[in-house]
Amino acid sequence: MSDPYLDKVYTARTDDETRELYDAWAKTYDAAVEGEGYATPRRCAEALHALMPDPTAPILDFGCGTGLSGLALRLAGFTTIDGVDLSSGMLDLARERQTYRRLSQIGSDDPLPGGYAAIAAIGVIGAGAAPLHALERIFDALEPGAICVFSFNDHTLEDPDFEALVDRRVADGSLTQLFREHGPHLPGKNIESTVYVVEKK
């Protein structure tokens, strides 16, 4: 039987509604997405690892959820990972993994902490999750030379504004695109995603 939250997660909603949905979904989230072959965390982590010379440098996992993204980063070889998320219910489960150095709840307009060699936003930006302005906040928070890995799933790619933001930042010279690849996201749902790695100039 399909997970009821997975079926409705791509519907647009307010930040408060998103927080409530993910709090309620927390306990079944991992089983739901892993049951559909959730591939984006591994793809993002491997792409970042191939382009980031120091795996001990600190990474911020934005929208870390239950920690599946942090686990993928750890398995790829990264050792210093902090996580932030909107949902306290998701963070409670992320703590149980003991993957992260630090975990904290963040509001939709709170400033992002600095000092990171990379920021990861894995499966978190787009339809039903973090809105486009969250990606703008991430780009603005990157320090010169820092890297960002993020993904857009097929539902998100239906809105041209998301890719347009990336293309605009690359065109204006504020970011350099290091990697871009479309591939599996949730194979069980026939959903794919594009993984990007960009560097702040």
PDB file of C-alpha atoms in Angstrom:
ATOM      1  CA  MET A   1       0.000   0.000   0.000  1.00  0.00           C
ATOM      2  CA  SER A   2       1.332   3.410  -0.926  1.00  0.00           C
ATOM      3  CA  ASP A   3       2.275   5.814   1.852  1.00  0.00           C
ATOM      4  CA  PRO A   4      -0.453   8.521   2.104  1.00  0.00           C
ATOM      5  CA  TYR A   5       2.089  11.288   2.759  1.00  0.00           C
ATOM      6  CA  LEU A   6       4.173  10.339  -0.265  1.00  0.00           C
ATOM      7  CA  ASP A   7       1.095  10.667  -2.439  1.00  0.00           C
ATOM      8  CA  LYS A   8       0.321  14.216  -1.289  1.00  0.00           C
ATOM      9  CA  VAL A   9       3.769  15.661  -0.533  1.00  0.00           C
ATOM     10  CA  TYR A  10       4.110  17.453  -3.877  1.00  0.00           C
ATOM     11  CA  THR A  11       1.094  19.685  -3.239  1.00  0.00           C
ATOM     12  CA  ALA A  12       1.953  23.347  -2.614  1.00  0.00           C
ATOM     13  CA  ARG A  13       1.416  24.555   0.955  1.00  0.00           C
ATOM     14  CA  THR A  14       2.495  27.148   3.506  1.00  0.00           C
ATOM     15  CA  ASP A  15       5.638  26.764   5.621  1.00  0.00           C
ATOM     16  CA  ASP A  16       3.528  25.883   8.676  1.00  0.00           C
ATOM     17  CA  GLU A  17       1.619  23.248   6.716  1.00  0.00           C
ATOM     18  CA  THR A  18       4.894  21.805   5.433  1.00  0.00           C
ATOM     19  CA  ARG A  19       6.279  21.589   8.967  1.00  0.00           C
ATOM     20  CA  GLU A  20       3.109  19.862  10.190  1.00  0.00           C
ATOM     21  CA  LEU A  21       3.152  17.384   7.309  1.00  0.00           C
ATOM     22  CA  TYR A  22       6.773  16.385   7.866  1.00  0.00           C
ATOM     23  CA  ASP A  23       6.284  16.147  11.644  1.00  0.00           C
ATOM     24  CA  ALA A  24       3.395  13.749  11.040  1.00  0.00           C
ATOM     25  CA  TRP A  25       5.273  11.826   8.337  1.00  0.00           C
ATOM     26  CA  ALA A  26       8.529  11.459  10.299  1.00  0.00           C
ATOM     27  CA  LYS A  27       8.031   7.935  11.630  1.00  0.00           C
ATOM     28  CA  THR A  28       7.149   6.384   8.255  1.00  0.00           C
ATOM     29  CA  TYR A  29       9.220   8.651   6.007  1.00  0.00           C
ATOM     30  CA  ASP A  30      12.290   6.422   5.652  1.00  0.00           C
ATOM     31  CA  ALA A  31      10.267   3.310   4.843  1.00  0.00           C
ATOM     32  CA  ALA A  32       8.155   5.244   2.320  1.00  0.00           C
ATOM     33  CA  VAL A  33      10.979   6.725   0.277  1.00  0.00           C
ATOM     34  CA  GLU A  34      13.403   3.811   0.617  1.00  0.00           C
ATOM     35  CA  GLY A  35      10.602   1.502  -0.472  1.00  0.00           C
ATOM     36  CA  GLU A  36      10.476   3.430  -3.746  1.00  0.00           C
ATOM     37  CA  GLY A  37      14.265   3.153  -4.230  1.00  0.00           C
ATOM     38  CA  TYR A  38      15.187   6.696  -3.141  1.00  0.00           C
ATOM     39  CA  ALA A  39      18.405   7.305  -5.099  1.00  0.00           C
ATOM     40  CA  THR A  40      19.012  11.057  -4.916  1.00  0.00           C
ATOM     41  CA  PRO A  41      20.970  11.156  -1.605  1.00  0.00           C
ATOM     42  CA  ARG A  42      23.592   8.714  -2.864  1.00  0.00           C
ATOM     43  CA  ARG A  43      23.846  10.485  -6.230  1.00  0.00           C
ATOM     44  CA  CYS A  44      24.308  13.877  -4.543  1.00  0.00           C
ATOM     45  CA  ALA A  45      26.839  12.593  -2.027  1.00  0.00           C
ATOM     46  CA  GLU A  46      28.936  10.883  -4.704  1.00  0.00           C
ATOM     47  CA  ALA A  47      28.862  13.961  -6.949  1.00  0.00           C
ATOM     48  CA  LEU A  48      29.990  16.183  -4.074  1.00  0.00           C
ATOM     49  CA  HIS A  49      32.722  13.764  -3.016  1.00  0.00           C
ATOM     50  CA  ALA A  50      34.155  13.719  -6.539  1.00  0.00           C
ATOM     51  CA  LEU A  51      34.501  17.520  -6.508  1.00  0.00           C
ATOM     52  CA  MET A  52      35.395  18.337  -2.893  1.00  0.00           C
ATOM     53  CA  PRO A  53      39.056  17.711  -2.108  1.00  0.00           C
ATOM     54  CA  ASP A  54      38.834  17.577   1.703  1.00  0.00           C
ATOM     55  CA  PRO A  55      36.225  15.126   3.066  1.00  0.00           C
ATOM     56  CA  THR A  56      36.894  16.355   6.621  1.00  0.00           C
ATOM     57  CA  ALA A  57      35.787  19.928   5.799  1.00  0.00           C
ATOM     58  CA  PRO A  58      32.447  20.871   7.426  1.00  0.00           C
ATOM     59  CA  ILE A  59      29.208  20.381   5.465  1.00  0.00           C
ATOM     60  CA  LEU A  60      25.783  21.836   6.254  1.00  0.00           C
ATOM     61  CA  ASP A  61      22.932  19.457   5.401  1.00  0.00           C
ATOM     62  CA  PHE A  62      20.042  21.868   4.755  1.00  0.00           C
ATOM     63  CA  GLY A  63      16.645  20.212   5.181  1.00  0.00           C
ATOM     64  CA  CYS A  64      18.296  17.124   6.622  1.00  0.00           C
ATOM     65  CA  GLY A  65      14.996  15.447   7.543  1.00  0.00           C
ATOM     66  CA  THR A  66      15.432  12.087   9.232  1.00  0.00           C
ATOM     67  CA  GLY A  67      19.085  11.995   8.229  1.00  0.00           C
ATOM     68  CA  LEU A  68      19.012   9.905   5.056  1.00  0.00           C
ATOM     69  CA  SER A  69      21.010  12.620   3.319  1.00  0.00           C
ATOM     70  CA  GLY A  70      23.530  12.785   6.157  1.00  0.00           C
ATOM     71  CA  LEU A  71      23.909   9.022   6.067  1.00  0.00           C
ATOM     72  CA  ALA A  72      24.615   9.174   2.323  1.00  0.00           C
ATOM     73  CA  LEU A  73      27.222  11.888   2.899  1.00  0.00           C
ATOM     74  CA  ARG A  74      28.842   9.811   5.637  1.00  0.00           C
ATOM     75  CA  LEU A  75      28.909   6.710   3.446  1.00  0.00           C
ATOM     76  CA  ALA A  76      30.542   8.756   0.679  1.00  0.00           C
ATOM     77  CA  GLY A  77      33.382   9.592   3.059  1.00  0.00           C
ATOM     78  CA  PHE A  78      32.473  12.931   4.658  1.00  0.00           C
ATOM     79  CA  THR A  79      33.153  13.172   8.389  1.00  0.00           C
ATOM     80  CA  THR A  80      31.954  16.573   9.635  1.00  0.00           C
ATOM     81  CA  ILE A  81      28.251  17.099   8.960  1.00  0.00           C
ATOM     82  CA  ASP A  82      25.797  19.490  10.632  1.00  0.00           C
ATOM     83  CA  GLY A  83      22.078  19.431   9.893  1.00  0.00           C
ATOM     84  CA  VAL A  84      19.191  21.898   9.998  1.00  0.00           C
ATOM     85  CA  ASP A  85      15.526  21.257   9.328  1.00  0.00           C
ATOM     86  CA  LEU A  86      12.100  22.860   9.695  1.00  0.00           C
ATOM     87  CA  SER A  87      10.579  19.770  11.349  1.00  0.00           C
ATOM     88  CA  SER A  88      11.350  18.864  14.960  1.00  0.00           C
ATOM     89  CA  GLY A  89       9.867  15.411  14.384  1.00  0.00           C
ATOM     90  CA  MET A  90      12.313  14.729  11.570  1.00  0.00           C
ATOM     91  CA  LEU A  91      15.224  16.041  13.639  1.00  0.00           C
ATOM     92  CA  ASP A  92      14.380  13.682  16.498  1.00  0.00           C
ATOM     93  CA  LEU A  93      14.896  10.746  14.138  1.00  0.00           C
ATOM     94  CA  ALA A  94      18.040  12.269  12.624  1.00  0.00           C
ATOM     95  CA  ARG A  95      19.583  12.427  16.113  1.00  0.00           C
ATOM     96  CA  GLU A  96      19.131   8.682  16.510  1.00  0.00           C
ATOM     97  CA  ARG A  97      21.471   8.061  13.560  1.00  0.00           C
ATOM     98  CA  GLN A  98      24.416   9.713  15.371  1.00  0.00           C
ATOM     99  CA  THR A  99      25.662  10.844  11.963  1.00  0.00           C
ATOM    100  CA  TYR A 100      25.725  14.566  12.646  1.00  0.00           C
ATOM    101  CA  ARG A 101      28.064  16.761  14.668  1.00  0.00           C
ATOM    102  CA  ARG A 102      25.221  19.202  15.367  1.00  0.00           C
ATOM    103  CA  LEU A 103      21.502  19.321  14.576  1.00  0.00           C
ATOM    104  CA  SER A 104      19.176  22.300  14.963  1.00  0.00           C
ATOM    105  CA  GLN A 105      15.720  23.430  13.964  1.00  0.00           C
ATOM    106  CA  ILE A 106      15.563  26.378  11.571  1.00  0.00           C
ATOM    107  CA  GLY A 107      12.718  28.674  10.600  1.00  0.00           C
ATOM    108  CA  SER A 108      11.799  29.424   7.019  1.00  0.00           C
ATOM    109  CA  ASP A 109      13.410  32.893   7.184  1.00  0.00           C
ATOM    110  CA  ASP A 110      16.206  32.260   9.700  1.00  0.00           C
ATOM    111  CA  PRO A 111      19.749  33.048   8.530  1.00  0.00           C
ATOM    112  CA  LEU A 112      21.885  30.058   7.660  1.00  0.00           C
ATOM    113  CA  PRO A 113      24.976  29.455   9.770  1.00  0.00           C
ATOM    114  CA  GLY A 114      28.277  30.189   8.055  1.00  0.00           C
ATOM    115  CA  GLY A 115      31.716  28.654   7.905  1.00  0.00           C
ATOM    116  CA  TYR A 116      30.912  25.634   5.731  1.00  0.00           C
ATOM    117  CA  ALA A 117      32.970  24.298   2.846  1.00  0.00           C
ATOM    118  CA  ALA A 118      29.756  22.926   1.324  1.00  0.00           C
ATOM    119  CA  ILE A 119      26.012  23.132   1.736  1.00  0.00           C
ATOM    120  CA  ALA A 120      23.864  20.177   0.678  1.00  0.00           C
ATOM    121  CA  ALA A 121      20.153  20.529  -0.114  1.00  0.00           C
ATOM    122  CA  ILE A 122      19.323  16.977  -1.097  1.00  0.00           C
ATOM    123  CA  GLY A 123      15.768  16.284  -2.233  1.00  0.00           C
ATOM    124  CA  VAL A 124      14.597  19.348  -0.342  1.00  0.00           C
ATOM    125  CA  ILE A 125      14.133  22.236  -2.788  1.00  0.00           C
ATOM    126  CA  GLY A 126      10.937  22.280  -4.832  1.00  0.00           C
ATOM    127  CA  ALA A 127       7.330  21.239  -5.041  1.00  0.00           C
ATOM    128  CA  GLY A 128       5.910  20.425  -1.606  1.00  0.00           C
ATOM    129  CA  ALA A 129       9.120  21.187   0.272  1.00  0.00           C
ATOM    130  CA  ALA A 130      11.458  24.194   0.498  1.00  0.00           C
ATOM    131  CA  PRO A 131      10.478  27.005  -1.899  1.00  0.00           C
ATOM    132  CA  LEU A 132      12.698  28.700  -4.450  1.00  0.00           C
ATOM    133  CA  HIS A 133      13.728  31.498  -2.093  1.00  0.00           C
ATOM    134  CA  ALA A 134      15.310  28.849   0.165  1.00  0.00           C
ATOM    135  CA  LEU A 135      17.765  28.042  -2.617  1.00  0.00           C
ATOM    136  CA  GLU A 136      18.501  31.737  -3.015  1.00  0.00           C
ATOM    137  CA  ARG A 137      19.265  31.901   0.733  1.00  0.00           C
ATOM    138  CA  ILE A 138      21.646  28.953   0.339  1.00  0.00           C
ATOM    139  CA  PHE A 139      23.450  30.525  -2.601  1.00  0.00           C
ATOM    140  CA  ASP A 140      23.780  33.803  -0.693  1.00  0.00           C
ATOM    141  CA  ALA A 141      25.113  31.989   2.398  1.00  0.00           C
ATOM    142  CA  LEU A 142      27.885  30.231   0.491  1.00  0.00           C
ATOM    143  CA  GLU A 143      31.326  31.667   1.099  1.00  0.00           C
ATOM    144  CA  PRO A 144      33.655  32.231  -1.871  1.00  0.00           C
ATOM    145  CA  GLY A 145      35.036  28.888  -2.995  1.00  0.00           C
ATOM    146  CA  ALA A 146      32.343  26.922  -1.154  1.00  0.00           C
ATOM    147  CA  ILE A 147      30.295  24.300  -2.986  1.00  0.00           C
ATOM    148  CA  CYS A 148      26.582  23.513  -3.025  1.00  0.00           C
ATOM    149  CA  VAL A 149      25.031  20.204  -4.061  1.00  0.00           C
ATOM    150  CA  PHE A 150      21.263  20.159  -4.571  1.00  0.00           C
ATOM    151  CA  SER A 151      18.581  18.417  -6.576  1.00  0.00           C
ATOM    152  CA  PHE A 152      15.316  19.145  -8.383  1.00  0.00           C
ATOM    153  CA  ASN A 153      12.902  16.262  -8.911  1.00  0.00           C
ATOM    154  CA  ASP A 154      10.637  15.978 -11.942  1.00  0.00           C
ATOM    155  CA  HIS A 155       7.726  17.705 -10.168  1.00  0.00           C
ATOM    156  CA  THR A 156       9.969  20.675  -9.397  1.00  0.00           C
ATOM    157  CA  LEU A 157      11.380  20.774 -12.921  1.00  0.00           C
ATOM    158  CA  GLU A 158       7.853  21.331 -14.241  1.00  0.00           C
ATOM    159  CA  ASP A 159       8.228  24.898 -12.897  1.00  0.00           C
ATOM    160  CA  PRO A 160      10.820  26.627 -15.094  1.00  0.00           C
ATOM    161  CA  ASP A 161      11.634  29.179 -12.388  1.00  0.00           C
ATOM    162  CA  PHE A 162      13.842  26.708 -10.514  1.00  0.00           C
ATOM    163  CA  GLU A 163      16.227  25.945 -13.363  1.00  0.00           C
ATOM    164  CA  ALA A 164      16.050  29.595 -14.414  1.00  0.00           C
ATOM    165  CA  LEU A 165      17.432  30.692 -11.041  1.00  0.00           C
ATOM    166  CA  VAL A 166      20.417  28.380 -11.389  1.00  0.00           C
ATOM    167  CA  ASP A 167      21.035  29.403 -14.994  1.00  0.00           C
ATOM    168  CA  ARG A 168      20.805  33.086 -14.041  1.00  0.00           C
ATOM    169  CA  ARG A 169      23.313  32.763 -11.205  1.00  0.00           C
ATOM    170  CA  VAL A 170      25.727  30.921 -13.481  1.00  0.00           C
ATOM    171  CA  ALA A 171      25.255  33.479 -16.258  1.00  0.00           C
ATOM    172  CA  ASP A 172      25.860  36.455 -13.955  1.00  0.00           C
ATOM    173  CA  GLY A 173      29.123  34.901 -12.784  1.00  0.00           C
ATOM    174  CA  SER A 174      28.240  34.444  -9.113  1.00  0.00           C
ATOM    175  CA  LEU A 175      28.261  30.642  -9.435  1.00  0.00           C
ATOM    176  CA  THR A 176      30.211  28.128 -11.487  1.00  0.00           C
ATOM    177  CA  GLN A 177      28.377  24.942 -12.439  1.00  0.00           C
ATOM    178  CA  LEU A 178      30.615  21.946 -11.757  1.00  0.00           C
ATOM    179  CA  PHE A 179      28.157  19.099 -12.301  1.00  0.00           C
ATOM    180  CA  ARG A 180      24.642  18.512 -13.628  1.00  0.00           C
ATOM    181  CA  GLU A 181      23.041  15.126 -14.242  1.00  0.00           C
ATOM    182  CA  HIS A 182      19.493  13.850 -14.618  1.00  0.00           C
ATOM    183  CA  GLY A 183      18.887  10.383 -13.215  1.00  0.00           C
ATOM    184  CA  PRO A 184      16.931   8.221 -10.744  1.00  0.00           C
ATOM    185  CA  HIS A 185      15.068   9.797  -7.814  1.00  0.00           C
ATOM    186  CA  LEU A 186      12.199   7.490  -6.798  1.00  0.00           C
ATOM    187  CA  PRO A 187      12.343   4.658  -9.351  1.00  0.00           C
ATOM    188  CA  GLY A 188       9.315   2.979  -7.809  1.00  0.00           C
ATOM    189  CA  LYS A 189       7.265   6.066  -8.663  1.00  0.00           C
ATOM    190  CA  ASN A 190       8.987   6.618 -12.039  1.00  0.00           C
ATOM    191  CA  ILE A 191      10.270   9.986 -10.778  1.00  0.00           C
ATOM    192  CA  GLU A 192      13.736  11.252 -11.684  1.00  0.00           C
ATOM    193  CA  SER A 193      15.798  14.210 -10.500  1.00  0.00           C
ATOM    194  CA  THR A 194      18.572  16.478 -11.677  1.00  0.00           C
ATOM    195  CA  VAL A 195      21.585  16.734  -9.368  1.00  0.00           C
ATOM    196  CA  TYR A 196      23.651  19.929  -9.484  1.00  0.00           C
ATOM    197  CA  VAL A 197      26.964  20.950  -7.954  1.00  0.00           C
ATOM    198  CA  VAL A 198      27.871  24.637  -8.080  1.00  0.00           C
ATOM    199  CA  GLU A 199      30.735  26.675  -6.632  1.00  0.00           C
ATOM    200  CA  LYS A 200      30.463  30.216  -5.258  1.00  0.00           C
ATOM    201  CA  LYS A 201      32.842  32.663  -6.914  1.00  0.00           C
TER     202      LYS A 201
END
